[in-house]
Structures are given as C-alpha cells and as structure tokens.
Amino acid sequence: MPDEDKKRAAHRALVDRVLNGEGRASPEQRARAFSNADIPPPLHALIGKVATRPAQVTDADFAAAKASGFSEDQLFELVISAAVGQSARLYEAGLAALAEATVNGEADNAT
Amino acid sequence: MRLDILNRGYGPGTKLLFGLIRVFSGHPVPDAAKLVFYRPGFYGARAKKFTHEAMRGPSAWTVADRELMAAFVSKVNESAFCVGAHTATAGQAYQDGAKVHAVLADLESAPVEDGLRATLRMLGKLTREGKVGAEDMRQVLSAGVSRQQVEDALAVCAAFNTTDRLADAFGFELLSPEGFEAGAKYLLKRGYR
C-alpha cells in the first residue's frame, strides 16, 4: 500500500469507528455532532465551539450539557465526534483543492 | 480535565502504568496521554495509529518539519497545550528552538525554505477559514513542494485539528517548560504509538 494510502486508511478507520462503532451516544447523535448540524440546545453550544472555536469552550458548556441529561461518557464521545468531524472536513477540502490543482498527477501550472 | 472520567476513570492496570510513568519520568502523565488511554477502543487506538502515521510514517518531510506544522496549526487554533508540546518537539528535532519561535511569531520573515513556508501558509488558511482553493495549492506546488508532500502535510493538519480541539474542549492542563521538554523527548524517541 502506498504511504499516502496508509495515512488516509488510518484516518478513515478513525472516522468509521467514531461514527459507526459501539458507543454510549447513539450513532445519530454522533453523526450530528460530527456534522455540527441539527443539534438541540443546550448541547449545540458545546459542539459548535468544539467545531469552530475550541479555545472558547468553558466549564459552563459542559455543565449545561450534563444538566440536560448527557452522561460524561456520552459527552466524551460527542466532543470527539465533533473534533474528528471538523478535521475530516478540512482534510477533504484540502485533498479536493489539491486534486483540482493537479492533472494526471502532475502540477498544473498553466493557469 | 473537564470530564471526571478523564481524570479518574481508569482501571488498575492503567493506573499502575501512570504511576510508573510518573516515577520514571519525574513528571505527571500529560493529559494528552491520559485521553488516549480512556476507552481506547472508541478513540485512542485509532487516533494514535493515524497520528503516528502522519507524524512518523514515511514522508519527504522531516520529522522536524512535521512537528513544526503541528505547532503552527495549533497556534492558529490557539491551542495552548499543543503549541507548548509541539514547539518543544519541533525545537528539539531541529536542534533550533529559535527557528520554531520565529515561524510562530511571523511566518513570512522566518528563516525557512520557501516550500515549507508556502505549505504552512496553506495549512494556516485551511485551519483558519475551513477551506482552500486550487490556486492556494498551485502556489504551494510552484514553490517546489510535491503533490505527495502536500498530501502528507494535510494528514498532519487533520491529526492536529483533531487533537487541538480535544485539548481545548477537555481542558488539558499546561505542563511546565521542563514537562513539555520531557514530553518532546519522549515523542521523538517513541512517536505517537
């Protein structure tokens, strides 16, 4: 297996486990956290920050999510899903831009 | 850390291991290590494998270059723990801490090769804005970076955009400068496995 495929295969294995493997949060909840979409309050505040401005996460974000009934193990999984989801989107966006910039595996510097 | 399970939710074997690490390293176990030991079947095992592949697997980038990319992405994400950890690791790997600090302070004037500078610029834009275009990639390629190197850099970027988010969300405790240097030494010797 070429080295770049080993990197991408290892990444896919991580994404697949987080989304589809056994967990305390449902696969639907994990998928929403991964996509940072359709998350009900108050969990949406925590997940939204993990995806887009992680340095601003506070104790209060976790406290609010716990008060609404999520267990620590569920929050562990949902925060990880959100982090893996955002970085997977960045990875895909970068690879797509690279594919667009190259033709037949060679750099397309004509434009 | 913000979840009690990440501070206390470990079995006897893992607790013993943490104790041994404390005794032999002279430093507490970093929260980054604790995270991957909590229910490793959910995240830790596969995260370590991917991160190790990105950071230590075969690549035309040196280990030092990849650690610098990790530090740079972490700086863009304002992830203090990861900036500290990978600034120390890149500094030791290059045997040139000043070079790493120069890149984090001002990429454009820092003493690095054009290809690495163009790659870091692209990774910064992708991390900051969530997108890059073909033109951004053409600029990196025209600076002498191969397509494979761009892919390798994107893998580093993906690994650290994940780790940065978890460090900040779960609230990793910052280490002392000596603690970061000890962690860096470990990462250069053993990698992320």
Tab-separated table of N, CA, C and O in Angstrom, chain A residues 3-4 6-8 10-11 13-14 17-18 22-24 30 46 50-55 57-59 62 66 72-77 79-84 86-87 89-91 93-95 97-103 105 107-109 111, chain B residues 2-6 35 38-39 41-43 46-47 49-50 53-55 57-59 66 77-79 122 126-127 129-135 137-138 141-142 146-148 150-152 154-155 157-159 161-166 168-170:
chain	number	residue	atom	x	y	z
A	3	ASP	N	2.335	4.899	0.813
A	3	ASP	CA	2.312	5.527	2.131
A	3	ASP	C	1.134	6.475	2.311
A	3	ASP	O	0.540	6.543	3.373
A	4	GLU	N	0.789	7.229	1.246
A	4	GLU	CA	-0.310	8.193	1.396
A	4	GLU	C	-1.623	7.456	1.643
A	4	GLU	O	-2.486	7.921	2.361
A	6	LYS	N	-1.833	4.656	3.300
A	6	LYS	CA	-1.806	4.206	4.689
A	6	LYS	C	-2.285	5.322	5.621
A	6	LYS	O	-3.020	5.070	6.571
A	7	LYS	N	-1.870	6.553	5.328
A	7	LYS	CA	-2.322	7.687	6.146
A	7	LYS	C	-3.839	7.838	6.030
A	7	LYS	O	-4.551	7.992	7.021
A	8	ARG	N	-4.313	7.789	4.796
A	8	ARG	CA	-5.756	8.013	4.596
A	8	ARG	C	-6.569	6.827	5.107
A	8	ARG	O	-7.667	7.022	5.632
A	10	ALA	N	-5.763	4.987	7.688
A	10	ALA	CA	-5.783	5.117	9.153
A	10	ALA	C	-6.790	6.193	9.568
A	10	ALA	O	-7.483	6.061	10.585
A	11	HIS	N	-6.882	7.255	8.780
A	11	HIS	CA	-7.859	8.305	9.073
A	11	HIS	C	-9.285	7.799	8.891
A	11	HIS	O	-10.153	8.033	9.732
A	13	ALA	N	-10.311	4.784	9.181
A	13	ALA	CA	-10.622	3.834	10.260
A	13	ALA	C	-11.071	4.582	11.515
A	13	ALA	O	-11.995	4.153	12.218
A	14	LEU	N	-10.426	5.703	11.796
A	14	LEU	CA	-10.801	6.525	12.956
A	14	LEU	C	-12.212	7.090	12.777
A	14	LEU	O	-13.063	6.992	13.673
A	17	ARG	N	-14.874	4.332	13.043
A	17	ARG	CA	-15.097	3.840	14.409
A	17	ARG	C	-15.949	4.830	15.210
A	17	ARG	O	-16.883	4.435	15.922
A	18	VAL	N	-15.606	6.109	15.080
A	18	VAL	CA	-16.306	7.131	15.860
A	18	VAL	C	-17.776	7.218	15.433
A	18	VAL	O	-18.678	7.350	16.270
A	22	GLU	N	-19.551	0.827	18.334
A	22	GLU	CA	-20.369	0.813	19.539
A	22	GLU	C	-20.070	2.045	20.396
A	22	GLU	O	-18.933	2.497	20.471
A	23	GLY	N	-21.116	2.579	20.994
A	23	GLY	CA	-20.907	3.748	21.841
A	23	GLY	C	-22.053	3.957	22.799
A	23	GLY	O	-23.078	3.275	22.706
A	24	ARG	N	-21.873	4.923	23.720
A	24	ARG	CA	-22.939	5.226	24.689
A	24	ARG	C	-23.898	6.256	24.107
A	24	ARG	O	-25.055	6.307	24.477
A	30	ARG	N	-24.040	10.945	17.359
A	30	ARG	CA	-22.634	11.107	16.967
A	30	ARG	C	-22.537	11.707	15.563
A	30	ARG	O	-21.672	12.546	15.294
A	46	LEU	N	-21.850	23.642	23.111
A	46	LEU	CA	-20.578	22.919	23.298
A	46	LEU	C	-20.060	22.389	21.958
A	46	LEU	O	-18.896	22.622	21.595
A	50	VAL	N	-16.598	23.303	19.836
A	50	VAL	CA	-15.568	22.304	19.534
A	50	VAL	C	-15.230	22.363	18.040
A	50	VAL	O	-14.068	22.316	17.637
A	51	ALA	N	-16.261	22.509	17.213
A	51	ALA	CA	-16.032	22.501	15.768
A	51	ALA	C	-15.349	23.776	15.286
A	51	ALA	O	-14.437	23.704	14.459
A	52	THR	N	-15.775	24.932	15.798
A	52	THR	CA	-15.319	26.168	15.153
A	52	THR	C	-14.469	27.095	16.005
A	52	THR	O	-13.723	27.911	15.469
A	53	ARG	N	-14.561	27.023	17.337
A	53	ARG	CA	-13.719	27.880	18.174
A	53	ARG	C	-13.422	27.178	19.498
A	53	ARG	O	-13.872	27.606	20.577
A	54	PRO	N	-12.653	26.096	19.401
A	54	PRO	CA	-12.455	25.212	20.560
A	54	PRO	C	-11.822	25.900	21.768
A	54	PRO	O	-12.097	25.499	22.899
A	55	ALA	N	-10.999	26.920	21.534
A	55	ALA	CA	-10.345	27.581	22.665
A	55	ALA	C	-11.368	28.285	23.563
A	55	ALA	O	-11.043	28.669	24.684
A	57	VAL	N	-14.307	26.938	24.608
A	57	VAL	CA	-15.116	26.008	25.413
A	57	VAL	C	-14.901	26.306	26.901
A	57	VAL	O	-13.776	26.582	27.330
A	58	THR	N	-15.991	26.276	27.671
A	58	THR	CA	-15.900	26.571	29.109
A	58	THR	C	-16.496	25.423	29.931
A	58	THR	O	-17.210	24.565	29.402
A	59	ASP	N	-16.223	25.477	31.236
A	59	ASP	CA	-16.838	24.539	32.177
A	59	ASP	C	-18.361	24.612	32.067
A	59	ASP	O	-19.048	23.593	32.176
A	62	PHE	N	-19.989	22.404	29.444
A	62	PHE	CA	-20.132	21.004	29.869
A	62	PHE	C	-21.233	20.869	30.915
A	62	PHE	O	-22.025	19.915	30.878
A	66	LYS	N	-24.463	18.449	30.653
A	66	LYS	CA	-24.721	17.410	31.660
A	66	LYS	C	-26.091	17.608	32.302
A	66	LYS	O	-26.818	16.627	32.526
A	72	GLU	N	-21.206	11.682	31.180
A	72	GLU	CA	-19.825	12.042	30.814
A	72	GLU	C	-19.330	11.193	29.648
A	72	GLU	O	-18.637	11.686	28.763
A	73	ASP	N	-19.681	9.915	29.652
A	73	ASP	CA	-19.227	9.063	28.539
A	73	ASP	C	-19.863	9.472	27.218
A	73	ASP	O	-19.220	9.412	26.163
A	74	GLN	N	-21.103	9.897	27.277
A	74	GLN	CA	-21.732	10.382	26.038
A	74	GLN	C	-21.062	11.672	25.561
A	74	GLN	O	-20.803	11.844	24.364
A	75	LEU	N	-20.749	12.566	26.499
A	75	LEU	CA	-20.094	13.823	26.098
A	75	LEU	C	-18.683	13.572	25.577
A	75	LEU	O	-18.236	14.232	24.629
A	76	PHE	N	-17.990	12.620	26.188
A	76	PHE	CA	-16.673	12.198	25.682
A	76	PHE	C	-16.798	11.827	24.200
A	76	PHE	O	-16.036	12.310	23.345
A	77	GLU	N	-17.778	11.019	23.882
A	77	GLU	CA	-17.953	10.561	22.501
A	77	GLU	C	-18.398	11.692	21.564
A	77	GLU	O	-17.936	11.785	20.423
A	79	VAL	N	-17.984	15.016	21.908
A	79	VAL	CA	-16.916	16.005	21.686
A	79	VAL	C	-15.895	15.434	20.700
A	79	VAL	O	-15.444	16.134	19.773
A	80	ILE	N	-15.538	14.179	20.874
A	80	ILE	CA	-14.603	13.548	19.930
A	80	ILE	C	-15.219	13.525	18.524
A	80	ILE	O	-14.538	13.845	17.532
A	81	SER	N	-16.493	13.193	18.428
A	81	SER	CA	-17.145	13.170	17.105
A	81	SER	C	-17.065	14.539	16.438
A	81	SER	O	-16.786	14.636	15.233
A	82	ALA	N	-17.298	15.589	17.216
A	82	ALA	CA	-17.255	16.948	16.650
A	82	ALA	C	-15.850	17.313	16.187
A	82	ALA	O	-15.660	17.911	15.111
A	83	ALA	N	-14.849	16.948	16.982
A	83	ALA	CA	-13.459	17.279	16.627
A	83	ALA	C	-13.013	16.492	15.395
A	83	ALA	O	-12.387	17.041	14.478
A	84	VAL	N	-13.339	15.215	15.378
A	84	VAL	CA	-12.956	14.380	14.230
A	84	VAL	C	-13.717	14.837	12.977
A	84	VAL	O	-13.161	14.868	11.876
A	86	GLN	N	-14.894	17.946	12.206
A	86	GLN	CA	-14.360	19.193	11.643
A	86	GLN	C	-13.029	18.938	10.929
A	86	GLN	O	-12.795	19.447	9.836
A	87	SER	N	-12.159	18.141	11.539
A	87	SER	CA	-10.868	17.924	10.884
A	87	SER	C	-11.014	17.055	9.640
A	87	SER	O	-10.254	17.229	8.680
A	89	ARG	N	-13.488	17.302	7.581
A	89	ARG	CA	-13.912	18.256	6.533
A	89	ARG	C	-12.719	19.052	6.009
A	89	ARG	O	-12.610	19.314	4.800
A	90	LEU	N	-11.826	19.446	6.908
A	90	LEU	CA	-10.635	20.187	6.463
A	90	LEU	C	-9.761	19.301	5.568
A	90	LEU	O	-9.254	19.760	4.532
A	91	TYR	N	-9.583	18.052	5.976
A	91	TYR	CA	-8.762	17.102	5.200
A	91	TYR	C	-9.361	16.949	3.796
A	91	TYR	O	-8.663	17.067	2.785
A	93	ALA	N	-11.401	18.954	2.208
A	93	ALA	CA	-11.325	20.212	1.446
A	93	ALA	C	-9.927	20.400	0.865
A	93	ALA	O	-9.770	20.827	-0.288
A	94	GLY	N	-8.907	20.079	1.656
A	94	GLY	CA	-7.532	20.211	1.175
A	94	GLY	C	-7.241	19.244	0.046
A	94	GLY	O	-6.651	19.619	-0.978
A	95	LEU	N	-7.660	18.002	0.201
A	95	LEU	CA	-7.403	16.998	-0.845
A	95	LEU	C	-8.165	17.338	-2.124
A	95	LEU	O	-7.646	17.134	-3.229
A	97	ALA	N	-8.978	20.381	-3.182
A	97	ALA	CA	-8.295	21.515	-3.818
A	97	ALA	C	-7.017	21.043	-4.515
A	97	ALA	O	-6.684	21.496	-5.612
A	98	LEU	N	-6.330	20.100	-3.874
A	98	LEU	CA	-5.107	19.557	-4.470
A	98	LEU	C	-5.436	18.800	-5.758
A	98	LEU	O	-4.739	18.953	-6.773
A	99	ALA	N	-6.499	18.019	-5.746
A	99	ALA	CA	-6.893	17.269	-6.948
A	99	ALA	C	-7.232	18.233	-8.080
A	99	ALA	O	-6.874	17.998	-9.240
A	100	GLU	N	-7.906	19.334	-7.724
A	100	GLU	CA	-8.288	20.315	-8.742
A	100	GLU	C	-7.058	21.007	-9.332
A	100	GLU	O	-7.053	21.393	-10.503
A	101	ALA	N	-6.025	21.154	-8.504
A	101	ALA	CA	-4.827	21.883	-8.948
A	101	ALA	C	-3.873	21.013	-9.754
A	101	ALA	O	-2.902	21.508	-10.311
A	102	THR	N	-4.124	19.725	-9.797
A	102	THR	CA	-3.205	18.817	-10.489
A	102	THR	C	-3.954	18.032	-11.554
A	102	THR	O	-5.131	17.708	-11.396
A	103	VAL	N	-3.242	17.751	-12.632
A	103	VAL	CA	-3.839	16.971	-13.720
A	103	VAL	C	-2.946	15.778	-13.982
A	103	VAL	O	-1.739	15.916	-14.117
A	105	GLY	N	-1.839	13.701	-12.043
A	105	GLY	CA	-0.802	13.549	-11.031
A	105	GLY	C	0.308	14.575	-11.130
A	105	GLY	O	1.202	14.613	-10.309
A	107	ALA	N	1.639	18.665	-11.468
A	107	ALA	CA	1.206	20.020	-11.153
A	107	ALA	C	0.746	20.719	-12.421
A	107	ALA	O	1.379	20.617	-13.464
A	108	ASP	N	-0.384	21.397	-12.336
A	108	ASP	CA	-0.900	22.159	-13.466
A	108	ASP	C	-0.591	23.632	-13.236
A	108	ASP	O	-1.322	24.339	-12.575
A	109	ASN	N	0.549	24.048	-13.776
A	109	ASN	CA	0.971	25.429	-13.544
A	109	ASN	C	0.622	26.334	-14.714
A	109	ASN	O	1.082	27.467	-14.812
A	111	THR	N	-2.233	27.669	-15.465
A	111	THR	CA	-3.195	28.744	-15.211
A	111	THR	C	-2.632	29.772	-14.259
A	111	THR	O	-1.753	29.480	-13.479
B	2	ARG	N	-11.991	18.529	32.106
B	2	ARG	CA	-13.371	18.913	32.393
B	2	ARG	C	-14.301	17.726	32.622
B	2	ARG	O	-15.397	17.924	33.134
B	3	LEU	N	-13.915	16.533	32.192
B	3	LEU	CA	-14.726	15.358	32.489
B	3	LEU	C	-14.019	14.543	33.571
B	3	LEU	O	-12.836	14.205	33.418
B	4	ASP	N	-14.760	14.217	34.638
B	4	ASP	CA	-14.150	13.445	35.729
B	4	ASP	C	-13.650	12.093	35.247
B	4	ASP	O	-12.636	11.585	35.743
B	5	ILE	N	-14.353	11.497	34.279
B	5	ILE	CA	-13.919	10.183	33.781
B	5	ILE	C	-12.507	10.249	33.190
B	5	ILE	O	-11.782	9.259	33.227
B	6	LEU	N	-12.106	11.411	32.663
B	6	LEU	CA	-10.765	11.526	32.086
B	6	LEU	C	-9.707	11.745	33.161
B	6	LEU	O	-8.508	11.576	32.922
B	35	LEU	N	-5.873	10.996	27.741
B	35	LEU	CA	-7.027	10.928	26.838
B	35	LEU	C	-7.017	9.651	25.999
B	35	LEU	O	-8.051	8.990	25.855
B	38	TYR	N	-8.210	6.456	27.793
B	38	TYR	CA	-9.590	6.298	28.249
B	38	TYR	C	-10.415	5.630	27.139
B	38	TYR	O	-10.509	6.167	26.030
B	39	ARG	N	-11.000	4.490	27.432
B	39	ARG	CA	-11.767	3.719	26.444
B	39	ARG	C	-11.080	3.764	25.071
B	39	ARG	O	-11.635	4.283	24.093
B	41	GLY	N	-10.663	1.841	22.751
B	41	GLY	CA	-11.355	1.258	21.604
B	41	GLY	C	-12.238	2.264	20.885
B	41	GLY	O	-12.526	2.100	19.697
B	42	PHE	N	-12.653	3.329	21.594
B	42	PHE	CA	-13.503	4.325	20.932
B	42	PHE	C	-12.675	5.309	20.108
B	42	PHE	O	-13.021	5.626	18.975
B	43	TYR	N	-11.601	5.821	20.698
B	43	TYR	CA	-10.827	6.872	20.032
B	43	TYR	C	-9.315	6.614	20.044
B	43	TYR	O	-8.660	6.668	19.006
B	46	ARG	N	-7.175	4.147	17.456
B	46	ARG	CA	-7.127	4.572	16.047
B	46	ARG	C	-6.542	5.977	15.895
B	46	ARG	O	-5.877	6.268	14.905
B	47	ALA	N	-6.755	6.823	16.876
B	47	ALA	CA	-6.164	8.170	16.817
B	47	ALA	C	-4.641	8.086	16.867
B	47	ALA	O	-3.940	8.785	16.128
B	49	LYS	N	-2.791	5.573	15.929
B	49	LYS	CA	-2.295	4.982	14.681
B	49	LYS	C	-2.245	6.027	13.559
B	49	LYS	O	-1.251	6.135	12.835
B	50	PHE	N	-3.320	6.785	13.427
B	50	PHE	CA	-3.340	7.814	12.380
B	50	PHE	C	-2.284	8.889	12.654
B	50	PHE	O	-1.549	9.309	11.758
B	53	GLU	N	1.191	7.635	11.957
B	53	GLU	CA	1.412	7.515	10.506
B	53	GLU	C	1.698	8.891	9.899
B	53	GLU	O	2.616	9.051	9.085
B	54	ALA	N	0.907	9.881	10.310
B	54	ALA	CA	1.090	11.239	9.767
B	54	ALA	C	2.414	11.859	10.221
B	54	ALA	O	3.107	12.508	9.434
B	55	MET	N	2.786	11.637	11.480
B	55	MET	CA	3.938	12.329	12.059
B	55	MET	C	5.257	11.586	11.911
B	55	MET	O	6.329	12.189	11.932
B	57	GLY	N	5.378	8.328	9.884
B	57	GLY	CA	5.390	7.449	8.728
B	57	GLY	C	6.305	8.012	7.641
B	57	GLY	O	6.784	9.143	7.745
B	58	PRO	N	6.569	7.220	6.590
B	58	PRO	CA	7.446	7.684	5.516
B	58	PRO	C	6.929	8.983	4.888
B	58	PRO	O	5.727	9.119	4.653
B	59	SER	N	7.811	9.940	4.679
B	59	SER	CA	7.433	11.218	4.054
B	59	SER	C	8.700	11.934	3.622
B	59	SER	O	9.762	11.765	4.237
B	66	ARG	N	7.408	18.225	10.238
B	66	ARG	CA	6.031	17.843	10.584
B	66	ARG	C	5.666	18.309	11.989
B	66	ARG	O	4.523	18.702	12.242
B	77	ASN	N	-5.074	27.554	15.899
B	77	ASN	CA	-6.234	27.164	16.703
B	77	ASN	C	-6.177	27.710	18.129
B	77	ASN	O	-7.097	27.459	18.916
B	78	GLU	N	-5.093	28.415	18.463
B	78	GLU	CA	-4.906	28.972	19.817
B	78	GLU	C	-4.963	27.887	20.885
B	78	GLU	O	-5.495	28.088	21.978
B	79	SER	N	-4.441	26.713	20.556
B	79	SER	CA	-4.463	25.589	21.490
B	79	SER	C	-3.163	25.585	22.295
B	79	SER	O	-2.139	25.055	21.861
B	122	MET	N	-0.587	27.646	3.575
B	122	MET	CA	-1.801	26.955	3.120
B	122	MET	C	-2.502	26.247	4.283
B	122	MET	O	-3.724	26.305	4.428
B	126	LEU	N	-6.328	26.952	5.607
B	126	LEU	CA	-7.304	25.865	5.699
B	126	LEU	C	-7.850	25.750	7.129
B	126	LEU	O	-9.066	25.612	7.341
B	127	THR	N	-6.972	25.823	8.102
B	127	THR	CA	-7.387	25.691	9.504
B	127	THR	C	-8.229	26.896	9.933
B	127	THR	O	-9.236	26.736	10.629
B	129	GLU	N	-9.868	29.233	7.919
B	129	GLU	CA	-11.072	29.548	7.134
B	129	GLU	C	-11.909	28.313	6.792
B	129	GLU	O	-13.029	28.443	6.291
B	130	GLY	N	-11.365	27.139	7.012
B	130	GLY	CA	-12.106	25.914	6.724
B	130	GLY	C	-12.104	25.538	5.257
B	130	GLY	O	-12.726	24.561	4.865
B	131	LYS	N	-11.407	26.317	4.439
B	131	LYS	CA	-11.351	25.967	3.016
B	131	LYS	C	-10.101	26.543	2.355
B	131	LYS	O	-9.553	27.543	2.822
B	132	VAL	N	-9.696	25.881	1.302
B	132	VAL	CA	-8.638	26.383	0.421
B	132	VAL	C	-9.061	26.055	-1.005
B	132	VAL	O	-9.900	25.181	-1.224
B	133	GLY	N	-8.468	26.761	-1.968
B	133	GLY	CA	-8.817	26.519	-3.360
B	133	GLY	C	-7.636	25.977	-4.145
B	133	GLY	O	-6.519	25.857	-3.632
B	134	ALA	N	-7.921	25.653	-5.404
B	134	ALA	CA	-6.877	25.128	-6.280
B	134	ALA	C	-5.715	26.116	-6.410
B	134	ALA	O	-4.547	25.722	-6.481
B	135	GLU	N	-6.045	27.411	-6.403
B	135	GLU	CA	-4.986	28.412	-6.554
B	135	GLU	C	-4.025	28.379	-5.359
B	135	GLU	O	-2.810	28.540	-5.520
B	137	MET	N	-3.283	25.774	-3.682
B	137	MET	CA	-2.453	24.581	-3.868
B	137	MET	C	-1.406	24.801	-4.959
B	137	MET	O	-0.268	24.336	-4.837
B	138	ARG	N	-1.789	25.510	-6.016
B	138	ARG	CA	-0.812	25.779	-7.091
B	138	ARG	C	0.364	26.586	-6.561
B	138	ARG	O	1.505	26.390	-6.964
B	141	LEU	N	2.613	24.127	-4.801
B	141	LEU	CA	3.300	23.264	-5.767
B	141	LEU	C	4.378	24.037	-6.524
B	141	LEU	O	5.467	23.509	-6.779
B	142	SER	N	4.090	25.301	-6.837
B	142	SER	CA	5.070	26.086	-7.606
B	142	SER	C	6.253	26.517	-6.737
B	142	SER	O	7.273	26.958	-7.252
B	146	SER	N	6.120	18.735	-3.631
B	146	SER	CA	5.475	17.705	-4.454
B	146	SER	C	4.033	17.493	-4.021
B	146	SER	O	3.640	17.832	-2.892
B	147	ARG	N	3.269	16.906	-4.932
B	147	ARG	CA	1.879	16.580	-4.615
B	147	ARG	C	1.808	15.673	-3.379
B	147	ARG	O	0.971	15.850	-2.497
B	148	GLN	N	2.732	14.711	-3.327
B	148	GLN	CA	2.764	13.795	-2.179
B	148	GLN	C	3.043	14.539	-0.868
B	148	GLN	O	2.443	14.245	0.164
B	150	VAL	N	2.251	17.611	-0.229
B	150	VAL	CA	1.034	18.337	0.155
B	150	VAL	C	0.075	17.380	0.857
B	150	VAL	O	-0.491	17.708	1.903
B	151	GLU	N	-0.081	16.180	0.305
B	151	GLU	CA	-0.965	15.193	0.958
B	151	GLU	C	-0.475	14.874	2.357
B	151	GLU	O	-1.271	14.763	3.299
B	152	ASP	N	0.830	14.707	2.504
B	152	ASP	CA	1.389	14.386	3.824
B	152	ASP	C	1.135	15.530	4.812
B	152	ASP	O	0.836	15.298	5.988
B	154	LEU	N	-1.322	17.643	4.686
B	154	LEU	CA	-2.759	17.660	5.004
B	154	LEU	C	-3.099	16.611	6.065
B	154	LEU	O	-4.005	16.822	6.888
B	155	ALA	N	-2.370	15.497	6.071
B	155	ALA	CA	-2.596	14.480	7.110
B	155	ALA	C	-2.169	15.022	8.481
B	155	ALA	O	-2.870	14.832	9.477
B	157	CYS	N	-2.130	18.132	9.307
B	157	CYS	CA	-3.146	19.159	9.597
B	157	CYS	C	-4.415	18.511	10.158
B	157	CYS	O	-4.993	19.003	11.145
B	158	ALA	N	-4.838	17.398	9.586
B	158	ALA	CA	-6.048	16.713	10.066
B	158	ALA	C	-5.827	16.166	11.473
B	158	ALA	O	-6.687	16.304	12.356
B	159	ALA	N	-4.669	15.557	11.700
B	159	ALA	CA	-4.387	14.985	13.021
B	159	ALA	C	-4.411	16.075	14.088
B	159	ALA	O	-4.986	15.900	15.170
B	161	ASN	N	-5.722	19.212	13.906
B	161	ASN	CA	-7.006	19.895	14.098
B	161	ASN	C	-7.911	19.082	15.013
B	161	ASN	O	-8.751	19.643	15.715
B	162	THR	N	-7.733	17.767	15.022
B	162	THR	CA	-8.478	16.932	15.974
B	162	THR	C	-7.917	17.117	17.385
B	162	THR	O	-8.653	17.429	18.328
B	163	THR	N	-6.621	16.912	17.527
B	163	THR	CA	-6.004	16.959	18.864
B	163	THR	C	-6.159	18.334	19.511
B	163	THR	O	-6.447	18.431	20.710
B	164	ASP	N	-5.982	19.395	18.738
B	164	ASP	CA	-6.139	20.753	19.289
B	164	ASP	C	-7.529	20.935	19.883
B	164	ASP	O	-7.693	21.505	20.972
B	165	ARG	N	-8.542	20.488	19.138
B	165	ARG	CA	-9.928	20.652	19.613
B	165	ARG	C	-10.164	19.895	20.910
B	165	ARG	O	-10.826	20.380	21.821
B	166	LEU	N	-9.621	18.685	20.986
B	166	LEU	CA	-9.828	17.886	22.195
B	166	LEU	C	-9.049	18.469	23.366
B	166	LEU	O	-9.543	18.477	24.503
B	168	ASP	N	-8.404	21.583	23.951
B	168	ASP	CA	-9.088	22.775	24.456
B	168	ASP	C	-10.460	22.452	25.018
B	168	ASP	O	-10.872	23.023	26.025
B	169	ALA	N	-11.189	21.542	24.386
B	169	ALA	CA	-12.528	21.212	24.873
B	169	ALA	C	-12.436	20.488	26.221
B	169	ALA	O	-13.147	20.847	27.170
B	170	PHE	N	-11.550	19.498	26.316
B	170	PHE	CA	-11.444	18.745	27.569
B	170	PHE	C	-10.605	19.484	28.611
B	170	PHE	O	-10.611	19.132	29.783
